[in-house]
PDB file of C-alpha atoms in Angstrom:
ATOM      1  CA  MET A  30      -8.001 -14.649  17.840  1.00 86.00           C
ATOM      2  CA  LYS A  31     -10.735 -11.868  16.339  1.00 94.00           C
ATOM      3  CA  ILE A  32      -9.017  -9.586  13.803  1.00 95.00           C
ATOM      4  CA  LEU A  33     -10.293  -6.330  12.293  1.00 96.00           C
ATOM      5  CA  LEU A  34      -9.527  -5.753   9.175  1.00 96.00           C
ATOM      6  CA  THR A  35     -10.172  -1.983   7.800  1.00 95.00           C
ATOM      7  CA  GLY A  36     -10.193  -1.235   4.041  1.00 93.00           C
ATOM      8  CA  ALA A  37     -11.055  -4.989   3.180  1.00 91.00           C
ATOM      9  CA  ALA A  38     -12.526  -4.382   0.079  1.00 90.00           C
ATOM     10  CA  GLY A  39      -9.540  -2.638  -1.688  1.00 92.00           C
ATOM     11  CA  GLN A  40      -6.541  -4.100  -3.188  1.00 94.00           C
ATOM     12  CA  LEU A  41      -4.337  -4.751  -0.326  1.00 96.00           C
ATOM     13  CA  GLY A  42      -7.271  -6.142   1.451  1.00 95.00           C
ATOM     14  CA  ARG A  43      -8.256  -8.551  -0.587  1.00 94.00           C
ATOM     15  CA  GLU A  44      -4.735 -10.047  -0.397  1.00 96.00           C
ATOM     16  CA  LEU A  45      -4.889  -9.603   3.404  1.00 96.00           C
ATOM     17  CA  ALA A  46      -8.074 -11.168   4.374  1.00 94.00           C
ATOM     18  CA  PRO A  47      -7.004 -14.776   3.767  1.00 94.00           C
ATOM     19  CA  ARG A  48      -3.634 -14.755   4.918  1.00 95.00           C
ATOM     20  CA  LEU A  49      -5.095 -13.578   7.982  1.00 95.00           C
ATOM     21  CA  ALA A  50      -7.780 -15.931   8.143  1.00 94.00           C
ATOM     22  CA  GLN A  51      -5.252 -18.703   9.137  1.00 93.00           C
ATOM     23  CA  TYR A  52      -4.851 -16.588  12.908  1.00 93.00           C
ATOM     24  CA  GLY A  53      -8.540 -16.492  13.482  1.00 92.00           C
ATOM     25  CA  GLU A  54     -11.766 -14.553  12.577  1.00 93.00           C
ATOM     26  CA  VAL A  55     -11.454 -12.114  10.375  1.00 94.00           C
ATOM     27  CA  VAL A  56     -13.799  -8.780  10.543  1.00 92.00           C
ATOM     28  CA  GLY A  57     -13.504  -7.068   7.314  1.00 91.00           C
ATOM     29  CA  ILE A  58     -14.831  -3.380   7.388  1.00 88.00           C
ATOM     30  CA  ASP A  59     -15.158  -1.191   4.155  1.00 81.00           C
ATOM     31  CA  ARG A  60     -17.716   0.793   2.326  1.00 75.00           C
ATOM     32  CA  ALA A  61     -18.270  -1.882   0.031  1.00 67.00           C
ATOM     33  CA  PRO A  62     -18.444  -5.717  -0.024  1.00 63.00           C
ATOM     34  CA  SER A  63     -15.299  -7.600   1.082  1.00 60.00           C
ATOM     35  CA  PRO A  64     -14.035 -11.257   0.468  1.00 64.00           C
ATOM     36  CA  ALA A  65     -13.569 -11.312   4.590  1.00 58.00           C
ATOM     37  CA  ALA A  66     -15.298 -14.298   5.856  1.00 52.00           C
ATOM     38  CA  THR A  67     -17.201 -11.906   8.380  1.00 64.00           C
ATOM     39  CA  SER A  68     -17.970  -8.522   6.319  1.00 62.00           C
ATOM     40  CA  LEU A  69     -19.423  -5.291   7.518  1.00 68.00           C
ATOM     41  CA  GLN A  70     -19.787  -2.010   5.320  1.00 70.00           C
ATOM     42  CA  GLN A  71     -19.544   0.871   7.710  1.00 73.00           C
ATOM     43  CA  ASP A  72     -18.107   4.859   7.108  1.00 77.00           C
ATOM     44  CA  LEU A  73     -14.782   4.758   8.811  1.00 87.00           C
ATOM     45  CA  GLY A  74     -14.775   8.316   9.105  1.00 86.00           C
ATOM     46  CA  ASP A  75     -17.029   8.490  11.711  1.00 87.00           C
ATOM     47  CA  ALA A  76     -15.498   8.526  15.021  1.00 90.00           C
ATOM     48  CA  ALA A  77     -18.499   7.572  17.288  1.00 90.00           C
ATOM     49  CA  ALA A  78     -19.002   4.521  15.251  1.00 89.00           C
ATOM     50  CA  VAL A  79     -15.331   3.477  15.041  1.00 91.00           C
ATOM     51  CA  GLU A  80     -15.566   3.464  18.355  1.00 92.00           C
ATOM     52  CA  ARG A  81     -18.723   1.608  18.615  1.00 91.00           C
ATOM     53  CA  LEU A  82     -17.373  -0.917  16.426  1.00 91.00           C
ATOM     54  CA  LEU A  83     -14.167  -1.530  18.063  1.00 94.00           C
ATOM     55  CA  ALA A  84     -16.380  -1.982  21.543  1.00 93.00           C
ATOM     56  CA  THR A  85     -18.299  -4.713  19.702  1.00 91.00           C
ATOM     57  CA  ALA A  86     -15.418  -6.333  18.122  1.00 91.00           C
ATOM     58  CA  ARG A  87     -13.032  -6.081  20.748  1.00 95.00           C
ATOM     59  CA  PRO A  88     -10.347  -7.202  18.150  1.00 95.00           C
ATOM     60  CA  ALA A  89      -7.039  -8.805  19.414  1.00 95.00           C
ATOM     61  CA  LEU A  90      -5.109  -7.594  16.477  1.00 96.00           C
ATOM     62  CA  ILE A  91      -6.322  -4.333  14.147  1.00 97.00           C
ATOM     63  CA  VAL A  92      -4.842  -4.372  10.752  1.00 97.00           C
ATOM     64  CA  ASN A  93      -5.727  -0.932   9.228  1.00 97.00           C
ATOM     65  CA  ALA A  94      -5.651  -1.079   5.438  1.00 96.00           C
ATOM     66  CA  ALA A  95      -8.113   1.725   4.781  1.00 94.00           C
ATOM     67  CA  ALA A  96      -6.717   5.027   3.169  1.00 95.00           C
ATOM     68  CA  HIS A  97      -7.935   8.014   0.892  1.00 93.00           C
ATOM     69  CA  THR A  98      -5.530   7.288  -1.774  1.00 92.00           C
ATOM     70  CA  ALA A  99      -6.633   9.324  -4.389  1.00 93.00           C
ATOM     71  CA  VAL A 100      -3.421  11.787  -4.731  1.00 95.00           C
ATOM     72  CA  ASP A 101      -4.844  14.290  -6.786  1.00 95.00           C
ATOM     73  CA  ARG A 102      -8.154  14.477  -5.370  1.00 95.00           C
ATOM     74  CA  ALA A 103      -6.728  15.094  -1.867  1.00 96.00           C
ATOM     75  CA  GLU A 104      -5.643  18.402  -2.637  1.00 96.00           C
ATOM     76  CA  GLU A 105      -9.202  19.301  -2.851  1.00 96.00           C
ATOM     77  CA  GLU A 106     -10.516  16.933  -0.080  1.00 95.00           C
ATOM     78  CA  ARG A 107      -7.795  17.984   2.344  1.00 96.00           C
ATOM     79  CA  ASP A 108     -10.462  17.042   5.172  1.00 95.00           C
ATOM     80  CA  GLN A 109     -11.663  13.532   3.922  1.00 95.00           C
ATOM     81  CA  ALA A 110      -7.888  12.637   3.252  1.00 96.00           C
ATOM     82  CA  PHE A 111      -6.895  13.505   6.924  1.00 97.00           C
ATOM     83  CA  ARG A 112      -9.810  11.901   8.316  1.00 95.00           C
ATOM     84  CA  LEU A 113      -9.060   8.404   6.873  1.00 95.00           C
ATOM     85  CA  ASN A 114      -5.478   8.832   6.730  1.00 97.00           C
ATOM     86  CA  ALA A 115      -4.395  10.558  10.093  1.00 97.00           C
ATOM     87  CA  GLU A 116      -7.718  10.697  12.325  1.00 96.00           C
ATOM     88  CA  LEU A 117      -8.643   7.105  11.661  1.00 96.00           C
ATOM     89  CA  PRO A 118      -5.284   5.648  12.592  1.00 97.00           C
ATOM     90  CA  ALA A 119      -5.285   7.665  15.660  1.00 97.00           C
ATOM     91  CA  TRP A 120      -8.565   6.376  17.091  1.00 96.00           C
ATOM     92  CA  LEU A 121      -7.237   2.542  15.988  1.00 97.00           C
ATOM     93  CA  ALA A 122      -3.967   3.335  17.610  1.00 97.00           C
ATOM     94  CA  ARG A 123      -5.706   4.664  20.887  1.00 97.00           C
ATOM     95  CA  TRP A 124      -8.055   1.671  21.345  1.00 96.00           C
ATOM     96  CA  ALA A 125      -5.213  -0.676  20.518  1.00 96.00           C
ATOM     97  CA  ARG A 126      -2.817   0.909  23.561  1.00 96.00           C
ATOM     98  CA  THR A 127      -5.571   0.713  25.758  1.00 96.00           C
ATOM     99  CA  ASN A 128      -6.615  -2.673  25.098  1.00 96.00           C
ATOM    100  CA  ASP A 129      -3.455  -4.180  24.530  1.00 93.00           C
ATOM    101  CA  ALA A 130      -3.835  -5.007  20.896  1.00 95.00           C
ATOM    102  CA  PRO A 131      -0.968  -4.780  18.148  1.00 95.00           C
ATOM    103  CA  LEU A 132      -1.578  -2.522  15.047  1.00 97.00           C
ATOM    104  CA  VAL A 133      -0.275  -3.141  11.574  1.00 97.00           C
ATOM    105  CA  HIS A 134      -0.676   0.165   9.743  1.00 98.00           C
ATOM    106  CA  TYR A 135       0.444   1.331   6.307  1.00 98.00           C
ATOM    107  CA  SER A 136       2.013   4.336   4.734  1.00 98.00           C
ATOM    108  CA  THR A 137       3.587   5.548   1.641  1.00 98.00           C
ATOM    109  CA  ASP A 138       6.674   6.469  -0.061  1.00 97.00           C
ATOM    110  CA  TYR A 139       4.953   9.926  -0.728  1.00 98.00           C
ATOM    111  CA  VAL A 140       6.015  11.004   2.696  1.00 98.00           C
ATOM    112  CA  PHE A 141       9.728  12.042   1.203  1.00 98.00           C
ATOM    113  CA  SER A 142      10.234  15.092  -1.158  1.00 96.00           C
ATOM    114  CA  GLY A 143      12.210  13.292  -3.816  1.00 95.00           C
ATOM    115  CA  ASP A 144      15.120  14.992  -3.937  1.00 94.00           C
ATOM    116  CA  ALA A 145      17.718  12.150  -2.400  1.00 93.00           C
ATOM    117  CA  ALA A 146      20.616  10.457  -4.146  1.00 89.00           C
ATOM    118  CA  ARG A 147      20.072   7.102  -2.502  1.00 95.00           C
ATOM    119  CA  PRO A 148      16.982   4.853  -1.209  1.00 97.00           C
ATOM    120  CA  TYR A 149      15.568   6.681   1.707  1.00 98.00           C
ATOM    121  CA  THR A 150      15.618   4.930   5.334  1.00 97.00           C
ATOM    122  CA  GLU A 151      13.391   5.083   8.187  1.00 97.00           C
ATOM    123  CA  ASP A 152      15.238   7.551   9.463  1.00 97.00           C
ATOM    124  CA  ASP A 153      15.493  10.486   6.972  1.00 97.00           C
ATOM    125  CA  PRO A 154      13.418  13.131   7.364  1.00 97.00           C
ATOM    126  CA  ALA A 155       9.954  13.439   5.726  1.00 97.00           C
ATOM    127  CA  ALA A 156       9.139  16.130   3.610  1.00 97.00           C
ATOM    128  CA  PRO A 157       5.883  15.347   1.634  1.00 97.00           C
ATOM    129  CA  LEU A 158       5.069  17.287  -1.358  1.00 96.00           C
ATOM    130  CA  ASN A 159       1.205  16.969  -1.344  1.00 97.00           C
ATOM    131  CA  VAL A 160      -1.699  16.644   0.994  1.00 97.00           C
ATOM    132  CA  TYR A 161      -1.847  12.865   0.528  1.00 97.00           C
ATOM    133  CA  GLY A 162       1.690  12.709   2.024  1.00 97.00           C
ATOM    134  CA  GLU A 163       1.156  14.819   4.415  1.00 98.00           C
ATOM    135  CA  SER A 164      -2.148  13.047   5.841  1.00 98.00           C
ATOM    136  CA  LYS A 165      -0.280   9.586   5.933  1.00 98.00           C
ATOM    137  CA  LEU A 166       3.023  11.241   7.722  1.00 98.00           C
ATOM    138  CA  ALA A 167       0.111  12.721  10.256  1.00 98.00           C
ATOM    139  CA  GLY A 168      -1.259   9.316  10.511  1.00 97.00           C
ATOM    140  CA  GLU A 169       2.121   7.056  11.135  1.00 97.00           C
ATOM    141  CA  GLN A 170       2.999   9.796  13.477  1.00 97.00           C
ATOM    142  CA  ALA A 171      -0.318   9.147  15.570  1.00 97.00           C
ATOM    143  CA  VAL A 172       0.083   5.600  15.622  1.00 97.00           C
ATOM    144  CA  ALA A 173       3.780   5.982  16.981  1.00 96.00           C
ATOM    145  CA  ASP A 174       2.702   8.568  19.551  1.00 97.00           C
ATOM    146  CA  SER A 175       0.050   6.474  21.131  1.00 96.00           C
ATOM    147  CA  GLY A 176       2.695   4.068  22.370  1.00 94.00           C
ATOM    148  CA  CYS A 177       0.582   0.935  21.154  1.00 95.00           C
ATOM    149  CA  ARG A 178       2.391  -1.944  19.761  1.00 93.00           C
ATOM    150  CA  HIS A 179       2.821  -1.555  16.399  1.00 96.00           C
ATOM    151  CA  VAL A 180       4.055  -2.375  12.729  1.00 96.00           C
ATOM    152  CA  THR A 181       3.661   0.919  10.218  1.00 98.00           C
ATOM    153  CA  LEU A 182       4.960  -0.224   6.905  1.00 98.00           C
ATOM    154  CA  ARG A 183       5.553   2.400   4.505  1.00 98.00           C
ATOM    155  CA  THR A 184       5.297   0.935   0.655  1.00 98.00           C
ATOM    156  CA  SER A 185       5.245   2.392  -2.668  1.00 97.00           C
ATOM    157  CA  TRP A 186       3.290   2.254  -6.176  1.00 97.00           C
ATOM    158  CA  VAL A 187       1.287  -0.881  -4.827  1.00 97.00           C
ATOM    159  CA  TYR A 188      -0.570  -2.841  -7.521  1.00 97.00           C
ATOM    160  CA  SER A 189      -2.616  -6.234  -7.646  1.00 96.00           C
ATOM    161  CA  GLY A 190      -5.065  -7.999 -10.323  1.00 94.00           C
ATOM    162  CA  HIS A 191      -7.985  -6.085  -9.151  1.00 92.00           C
ATOM    163  CA  GLY A 192      -8.940  -2.394  -8.311  1.00 88.00           C
ATOM    164  CA  HIS A 193      -7.782   0.575  -9.951  1.00 90.00           C
ATOM    165  CA  ASN A 194      -3.805   0.944 -10.359  1.00 95.00           C
ATOM    166  CA  PHE A 195      -1.154   1.432 -12.933  1.00 96.00           C
ATOM    167  CA  VAL A 196      -0.626  -2.318 -14.304  1.00 97.00           C
ATOM    168  CA  LEU A 197      -4.205  -2.883 -15.295  1.00 96.00           C
ATOM    169  CA  THR A 198      -4.758   1.047 -16.703  1.00 96.00           C
ATOM    170  CA  MET A 199      -1.670   0.398 -18.725  1.00 96.00           C
ATOM    171  CA  LEU A 200      -3.112  -3.017 -19.927  1.00 96.00           C
ATOM    172  CA  ARG A 201      -6.506  -1.231 -20.693  1.00 96.00           C
ATOM    173  CA  LEU A 202      -4.766   1.631 -22.711  1.00 96.00           C
ATOM    174  CA  ALA A 203      -2.692  -1.089 -24.157  1.00 95.00           C
ATOM    175  CA  ARG A 204      -5.824  -2.537 -25.843  1.00 94.00           C
ATOM    176  CA  GLU A 205      -7.322   0.844 -26.663  1.00 94.00           C
ATOM    177  CA  ARG A 206      -4.573   2.956 -27.895  1.00 95.00           C
ATOM    178  CA  ASP A 207      -1.726   2.741 -30.706  1.00 94.00           C
ATOM    179  CA  ALA A 208       0.481   4.888 -28.576  1.00 96.00           C
ATOM    180  CA  LEU A 209       1.324   6.403 -25.033  1.00 96.00           C
ATOM    181  CA  GLU A 210       3.230   8.828 -23.469  1.00 96.00           C
ATOM    182  CA  VAL A 211       4.740   7.650 -19.816  1.00 96.00           C
ATOM    183  CA  VAL A 212       6.442   9.456 -17.173  1.00 96.00           C
ATOM    184  CA  ASP A 213      10.389   8.609 -17.208  1.00 96.00           C
ATOM    185  CA  ASP A 214      11.309  11.330 -14.490  1.00 95.00           C
ATOM    186  CA  GLN A 215       9.795   9.644 -11.473  1.00 96.00           C
ATOM    187  CA  VAL A 216      11.347   6.528  -9.887  1.00 97.00           C
ATOM    188  CA  GLY A 217      10.408   4.375  -7.429  1.00 97.00           C
ATOM    189  CA  ARG A 218       9.903   0.404  -6.248  1.00 97.00           C
ATOM    190  CA  PRO A 219       6.501  -1.074  -7.638  1.00 97.00           C
ATOM    191  CA  THR A 220       4.876  -3.543  -5.319  1.00 98.00           C
ATOM    192  CA  TRP A 221       2.671  -6.396  -5.567  1.00 97.00           C
ATOM    193  CA  ALA A 222       0.068  -5.816  -3.090  1.00 97.00           C
ATOM    194  CA  ARG A 223       0.296  -9.997  -2.374  1.00 97.00           C
ATOM    195  CA  ASN A 224       3.921  -9.409  -1.355  1.00 97.00           C
ATOM    196  CA  LEU A 225       2.888  -6.749   1.158  1.00 98.00           C
ATOM    197  CA  ALA A 226       0.278  -8.787   2.334  1.00 97.00           C
ATOM    198  CA  ARG A 227       2.805 -11.689   2.827  1.00 96.00           C
ATOM    199  CA  VAL A 228       5.245  -9.703   4.917  1.00 96.00           C
ATOM    200  CA  SER A 229       2.509  -8.213   6.954  1.00 96.00           C
ATOM    201  CA  SER A 230       1.556 -11.755   7.934  1.00 95.00           C
ATOM    202  CA  TRP A 231       4.934 -12.864   8.680  1.00 93.00           C
ATOM    203  CA  ALA A 232       4.912  -9.641  11.310  1.00 92.00           C
ATOM    204  CA  VAL A 233       1.697 -10.953  12.740  1.00 93.00           C
ATOM    205  CA  GLU A 234       3.099 -14.424  12.961  1.00 90.00           C
ATOM    206  CA  ARG A 235       6.055 -13.170  15.011  1.00 87.00           C
ATOM    207  CA  TRP A 236       3.770 -11.401  17.532  1.00 84.00           C
ATOM    208  CA  ARG A 237       1.244 -14.643  17.843  1.00 81.00           C
ATOM    209  CA  THR A 238       4.466 -16.531  18.509  1.00 78.00           C
ATOM    210  CA  GLY A 239       6.175 -14.145  20.759  1.00 72.00           C
ATOM    211  CA  ALA A 240       9.286 -14.449  18.828  1.00 57.00           C
ATOM    212  CA  THR A 241      10.477 -10.744  18.940  1.00 51.00           C
ATOM    213  CA  GLY A 242       7.710  -9.222  21.262  1.00 50.00           C
ATOM    214  CA  GLU A 243       8.309  -5.499  21.554  1.00 57.00           C
ATOM    215  CA  ALA A 244      11.385  -5.565  19.428  1.00 72.00           C
ATOM    216  CA  LEU A 245       9.430  -5.541  16.374  1.00 84.00           C
ATOM    217  CA  SER A 246       7.246  -2.709  16.950  1.00 89.00           C
ATOM    218  CA  GLY A 247       8.100   0.501  15.102  1.00 94.00           C
ATOM    219  CA  LEU A 248       8.369   2.051  11.474  1.00 97.00           C
ATOM    220  CA  TYR A 249       9.400  -0.103   8.508  1.00 97.00           C
ATOM    221  CA  HIS A 250       9.657   0.151   4.410  1.00 98.00           C
ATOM    222  CA  TYR A 251       8.523  -2.521   2.332  1.00 97.00           C
ATOM    223  CA  ALA A 252       8.683  -2.261  -1.305  1.00 97.00           C
ATOM    224  CA  ASP A 253       9.424  -5.092  -3.972  1.00 96.00           C
ATOM    225  CA  GLY A 254      12.900  -5.308  -5.102  1.00 93.00           C
ATOM    226  CA  THR A 255      13.102  -3.402  -8.302  1.00 90.00           C
ATOM    227  CA  ALA A 256      13.545   0.262  -9.088  1.00 95.00           C
ATOM    228  CA  VAL A 257      12.237   1.559 -12.236  1.00 97.00           C
ATOM    229  CA  SER A 258      10.382   4.753 -13.562  1.00 97.00           C
ATOM    230  CA  TRP A 259       6.890   4.768 -14.479  1.00 97.00           C
ATOM    231  CA  TYR A 260       7.714   4.403 -18.501  1.00 97.00           C
ATOM    232  CA  GLY A 261      10.635   1.322 -17.321  1.00 96.00           C
ATOM    233  CA  PHE A 262       7.698  -0.072 -15.250  1.00 97.00           C
ATOM    234  CA  ALA A 263       5.021  -0.038 -18.263  1.00 97.00           C
ATOM    235  CA  GLU A 264       7.983  -1.570 -20.359  1.00 96.00           C
ATOM    236  CA  HIS A 265       7.430  -4.798 -18.129  1.00 96.00           C
ATOM    237  CA  ILE A 266       3.919  -4.717 -17.932  1.00 97.00           C
ATOM    238  CA  PHE A 267       3.445  -4.608 -21.690  1.00 97.00           C
ATOM    239  CA  ARG A 268       6.399  -7.549 -22.254  1.00 96.00           C
ATOM    240  CA  VAL A 269       4.761  -9.437 -19.835  1.00 96.00           C
ATOM    241  CA  GLY A 270       0.988  -8.771 -20.719  1.00 95.00           C
ATOM    242  CA  LEU A 271       1.867  -9.842 -24.249  1.00 96.00           C
ATOM    243  CA  SER A 272       3.579 -13.386 -23.219  1.00 95.00           C
ATOM    244  CA  LEU A 273       0.697 -14.084 -21.424  1.00 95.00           C
ATOM    245  CA  GLY A 274      -1.756 -13.068 -23.976  1.00 95.00           C
ATOM    246  CA  LEU A 275      -3.394  -9.978 -22.024  1.00 95.00           C
ATOM    247  CA  ILE A 276      -2.786  -7.486 -24.608  1.00 95.00           C
ATOM    248  CA  ASP A 277      -2.351  -8.533 -28.781  1.00 94.00           C
ATOM    249  CA  ARG A 278       0.209  -6.126 -29.408  1.00 93.00           C
ATOM    250  CA  VAL A 279       2.534  -3.336 -27.514  1.00 94.00           C
ATOM    251  CA  PRO A 280       1.567   0.305 -28.005  1.00 95.00           C
ATOM    252  CA  ALA A 281       4.776   2.698 -29.005  1.00 95.00           C
ATOM    253  CA  LEU A 282       5.878   4.033 -26.153  1.00 95.00           C
ATOM    254  CA  SER A 283       7.170   7.537 -25.873  1.00 96.00           C
ATOM    255  CA  ALA A 284       9.152   8.617 -22.350  1.00 96.00           C
ATOM    256  CA  VAL A 285       7.744  12.027 -21.320  1.00 96.00           C
ATOM    257  CA  GLY A 286       8.625  14.152 -18.457  1.00 94.00           C
ATOM    258  CA  THR A 287       6.105  14.802 -15.240  1.00 93.00           C
ATOM    259  CA  GLU A 288       5.208  18.694 -16.610  1.00 91.00           C
ATOM    260  CA  ARG A 289       3.396  16.810 -19.973  1.00 91.00           C
ATOM    261  CA  PHE A 290       0.904  15.930 -17.542  1.00 90.00           C
ATOM    262  CA  GLN A 291      -1.397  18.408 -15.685  1.00 88.00           C
ATOM    263  CA  GLN A 292      -1.876  17.289 -12.093  1.00 91.00           C
ATOM    264  CA  ALA A 293      -3.341  18.693  -8.803  1.00 92.00           C
ATOM    265  CA  ALA A 294      -0.565  16.921  -6.939  1.00 92.00           C
ATOM    266  CA  THR A 295       3.375  17.309  -6.869  1.00 94.00           C
ATOM    267  CA  ARG A 296       4.708  14.044  -6.818  1.00 95.00           C
ATOM    268  CA  PRO A 297       8.427  12.963  -5.804  1.00 96.00           C
ATOM    269  CA  ALA A 298      10.810  12.299  -8.321  1.00 96.00           C
ATOM    270  CA  TYR A 299      12.706  10.152  -6.414  1.00 97.00           C
ATOM    271  CA  SER A 300      10.875   7.650  -4.060  1.00 96.00           C
ATOM    272  CA  VAL A 301      12.929   4.309  -3.647  1.00 97.00           C
ATOM    273  CA  LEU A 302      12.749   3.093  -0.176  1.00 98.00           C
ATOM    274  CA  ASP A 303      15.456   1.350   1.684  1.00 97.00           C
ATOM    275  CA  THR A 304      14.032  -2.109   2.972  1.00 97.00           C
ATOM    276  CA  SER A 305      16.943  -3.284   4.659  1.00 96.00           C
ATOM    277  CA  ARG A 306      15.502  -2.957   8.260  1.00 96.00           C
ATOM    278  CA  ILE A 307      12.495  -5.280   7.438  1.00 96.00           C
ATOM    279  CA  GLU A 308      14.799  -7.766   5.881  1.00 95.00           C
ATOM    280  CA  GLN A 309      16.809  -8.054   8.591  1.00 94.00           C
ATOM    281  CA  ALA A 310      13.854  -8.016  11.339  1.00 92.00           C
ATOM    282  CA  LEU A 311      12.102 -10.648   9.146  1.00 92.00           C
ATOM    283  CA  ASN A 312      15.175 -12.432   7.429  1.00 91.00           C
ATOM    284  CA  PHE A 313      13.900 -12.433   3.621  1.00 93.00           C
ATOM    285  CA  ARG A 314      14.851 -10.430   0.308  1.00 94.00           C
ATOM    286  CA  PRO A 315      12.064  -9.022  -1.730  1.00 95.00           C
ATOM    287  CA  ALA A 316      10.984 -10.563  -4.912  1.00 92.00           C
ATOM    288  CA  GLY A 317      12.020  -8.553  -8.055  1.00 91.00           C
ATOM    289  CA  VAL A 318       9.358  -6.567  -9.759  1.00 91.00           C
ATOM    290  CA  GLY A 319       9.725  -9.286 -12.778  1.00 91.00           C
ATOM    291  CA  GLU A 320       8.514 -12.132 -11.032  1.00 93.00           C
ATOM    292  CA  SER A 321       5.993 -10.184  -9.263  1.00 96.00           C
ATOM    293  CA  LEU A 322       4.347  -8.817 -12.037  1.00 96.00           C
ATOM    294  CA  GLU A 323       4.681 -12.084 -13.716  1.00 96.00           C
ATOM    295  CA  ALA A 324       2.576 -13.958 -10.612  1.00 96.00           C
ATOM    296  CA  CYS A 325       0.136 -11.275 -10.512  1.00 96.00           C
ATOM    297  CA  LEU A 326      -0.807 -11.513 -14.200  1.00 97.00           C
ATOM    298  CA  GLU A 327      -0.979 -14.893 -14.630  1.00 95.00           C
ATOM    299  CA  GLY A 328      -3.774 -14.493 -11.979  1.00 93.00           C
ATOM    300  CA  VAL A 329      -5.440 -11.861 -13.789  1.00 92.00           C
ATOM    301  CA  ARG A 330      -5.154 -14.215 -16.831  1.00 92.00           C
ATOM    302  CA  ASN A 331      -6.782 -17.221 -15.159  1.00 89.00           C
ATOM    303  CA  ASP A 332      -9.762 -14.997 -13.910  1.00 84.00           C
ATOM    304  CA  ARG A 333     -10.583 -14.026 -17.027  1.00 76.00           C
TER     305      ARG A 333
END
């Protein structure tokens, strides 16, 4: 079958492309070149262009990994954030419904306010604190309202061995500085993009084989299996990075509060996702942060 993959050049899209290729031809769409076999560069914020693309490609499956992910910049770029995070999913979902094509879509832990005392389930009320979270919530609601077959995966703190993310930033700063301050009052579940891509492919496999049919459609949480603060995650990164020779020393770390850094967007203090629904649906257990981070950074080392 033909598969349309948006955001194909991003850190998740790069992990999705080879996994989706086992099911058919992957048409990768992004503003930059992507590793997908068939790669097209296009502005996904143009409704007419997206309609033409869908009419031409006529995909049997749509995987939407495109997003405006610059959380702070979204505060000033509200229209752009809503165009990519809310309107694009609505366009894709409407086409998917009309043409009976399932859709995989991604959302975020930032749809929550962060004042919970336990991991958030899919049924907990959303109350985003920033424009990014608002726009992603609008996108997931548009997908659900369309009536198309879909799996929307809320995830958190995504990282990979390429692109811009916390892991690679920490390794770079460790080479440049003797001391670092890292926030210790925000807690979440870091997620390796490859694990998120793996879970996505399992959902596609269920659709492809007809094993669960409509029963799989809906909203799910997926994140790797360890909750930590950014400070705790940094400790993991430096320990693994040092053992793999990616850094020569560990900088002196100081735990600080969120107020230490001036940021445009407010972040939730606690955005740990409960993943039991997707675990039961697909019969698996998420990998922990240690093993996932080590596998990711082994890939970084091997690519040097």
